Structure formats: structure tokens, C-alpha cells
Amino acid sequence: MKFFVDTADINEIKELAATGLLDGVTTNPSLIAKSGKEFVPLIKEICDVVSGPVSAEVAATDYATMRKEAEVLRKIADHVAVKVPLTPDGLKVCKELSDDGTMVNVTLCFSPAQALLAAKAGAAFISPFVGRLDDISSDGLNLIQDICLIYQNYDFDTEILVASVRSPMHIIESAKMGAHVMTSPASVIKQLYKHPLTDSGLAAFVEDWKKTGQSIL
Ligand code: G3P
């Protein structure tokens, strides 16, 4: 499973990139607003740090303006994935850019039918939002299961990018289903390292090692 971080905070991105475990970055207009930075130069800065796909979302909602914005975004770097909303206009832009060899991430997916449309439009990534479905008492992970099944049935190349991830459980359950990618806040990625038995086991090893009076170096 590829790990993307869902943030526009360049310091968080640099810190995670240094682990060697980061495969890409996703941003959205809300995250850009939170960063307080200029959008295009920020995406360029992120692209200089991370060599995997960096999602940059269009701001418009009509076809003509989204198409123009997509031109600006895809020129930033070859590994920019232009992010478009799951609307008829968004999927039209998706089809044209995909046919032209540009990666497209179709966002705001909340149903298997929407995911099927995005795959047919040639999306490189489909972003189903698990956390926001859970928030309305629906089962976000059920959506991942359905999309995995549909994509396998037709051997679509579109990668399932599990988004709106709120906990390690979302990641592990999606990985068990075979989702290709997950994007989450840095805080959730950091939680993956944690287990109380690791902490207590390490504390015991450190204490016992001291008793030997030895040094490896
Ligand atoms: O970037 C899309 C998605 O991951 C947003 O997550 O937490 O705002 O629902 P969230």
C-alpha cells in the first residue's frame, strides 16, 4: 500500500519524506487555506521534496475554468496529479487530461457508482472519503470494499486512494481489502508506529543492556 500524506504543511511533508516511507502528497483547497501560502509556488515546493504524485486541486467548478486551471497545475511538474471533483464537468476534464497522459485524482467520491464513472474517465486515482461517510453514520470502509470488487471485476488501472482517513483502523482495513493507496494526516501515519508492547519491551531491553556494562561502539 502506498502512503500519501494529506497536508499542505511543508515541514510535515519534509519530516515524513525523511522516513523514506512517503510515496506522495495530497492537498485540497481547505488544506491550502490552512497553510496560508500561495498555492502554485507551494505545490512547486512540495514537488521538489517528494518525487511521487502530488495532488493539486482545481478551484473552479465549471468545465472551461477547470480546464484552464488544470493546464497551470500540470505544468508545475510531471508528477502533479490534477485533482478534480466528481461532477460531470470534473470527469470531462479528467477524461481529456488522462487521454493526454496527465495523472488525475478524482475527489469527493462517496459511492461505488461514482467510482465506476471515474475509472471509465481514465482517472489515475479515485479518492473515496471514508471518514466523512462514517461521520454521517454510513460505513466508509464498505465503500472501499465495493470499489475494490468493481475495479477487480473489470481490471481497471485506476488506483483506489483511500481518503478522509481518521485512524489506523481505516488504513489497516483498507490494506486488507487491497486498496492501492491511502492518504491521511501526518498524525495518523505516526500512530501506525505505536504499540504499548513495543514501548514496554524496548524499556526492558534498554535496562537489561545497561546491566551488561557493555557498549557496541
Ligand atoms: O483530501 C481529501 C480528504 O482526505 C479530506 O479529509 O478529514 O477533511 O474529511 P477530511
mmCIF file of C-alpha atoms and ligand atoms in Angstrom, residues 6 26-28 31 57 83 107 127 129 131-132 135 162-166 183 185, ligand 1:
data_model
loop_
_atom_site.group_PDB
_atom_site.id
_atom_site.type_symbol
_atom_site.label_atom_id
_atom_site.label_comp_id
_atom_site.label_asym_id
_atom_site.label_seq_id
_atom_site.Cartn_x
_atom_site.Cartn_y
_atom_site.Cartn_z
ATOM 1 C CA ASP A 6 -2.868 14.704 3.289
ATOM 2 C CA THR A 26 -2.488 15.138 -1.424
ATOM 3 C CA THR A 27 -3.741 18.664 -0.907
ATOM 4 C CA ASN A 28 -7.140 20.290 -1.207
ATOM 5 C CA LEU A 31 -5.528 22.486 3.381
ATOM 6 C CA GLU A 57 -6.918 20.545 -6.825
ATOM 7 C CA LYS A 83 -7.411 16.823 -8.636
ATOM 8 C CA THR A 107 -12.015 13.582 -5.398
ATOM 9 C CA SER A 127 -10.499 9.281 -3.716
ATOM 10 C CA PHE A 129 -13.800 9.670 1.612
ATOM 11 C CA GLY A 131 -14.191 9.372 7.402
ATOM 12 C CA ARG A 132 -16.856 11.719 6.089
ATOM 13 C CA ASP A 135 -19.406 10.931 10.169
ATOM 14 C CA VAL A 162 -8.473 5.912 0.486
ATOM 15 C CA ALA A 163 -9.055 9.482 1.715
ATOM 16 C CA SER A 164 -10.568 11.213 4.711
ATOM 17 C CA VAL A 165 -8.691 8.724 6.869
ATOM 18 C CA ARG A 166 -9.148 9.315 10.580
ATOM 19 C CA THR A 183 -3.799 9.444 2.319
ATOM 20 C CA PRO A 185 -2.880 13.449 8.153
HETATM 21 O O1 G3P B 1 -8.065 15.491 0.949
HETATM 22 C C1 G3P B 1 -9.263 14.818 0.952
HETATM 23 C C2 G3P B 1 -9.631 14.165 2.259
HETATM 24 O O2 G3P B 1 -8.592 13.349 2.705
HETATM 25 C C3 G3P B 1 -10.149 15.115 3.295
HETATM 26 O O3 G3P B 1 -10.234 14.528 4.572
HETATM 27 O O4 G3P B 1 -10.524 14.756 7.013
HETATM 28 O O5 G3P B 1 -11.217 16.660 5.523
HETATM 29 O O6 G3P B 1 -12.531 14.552 5.593
HETATM 30 P P1 G3P B 1 -11.175 15.159 5.733
#
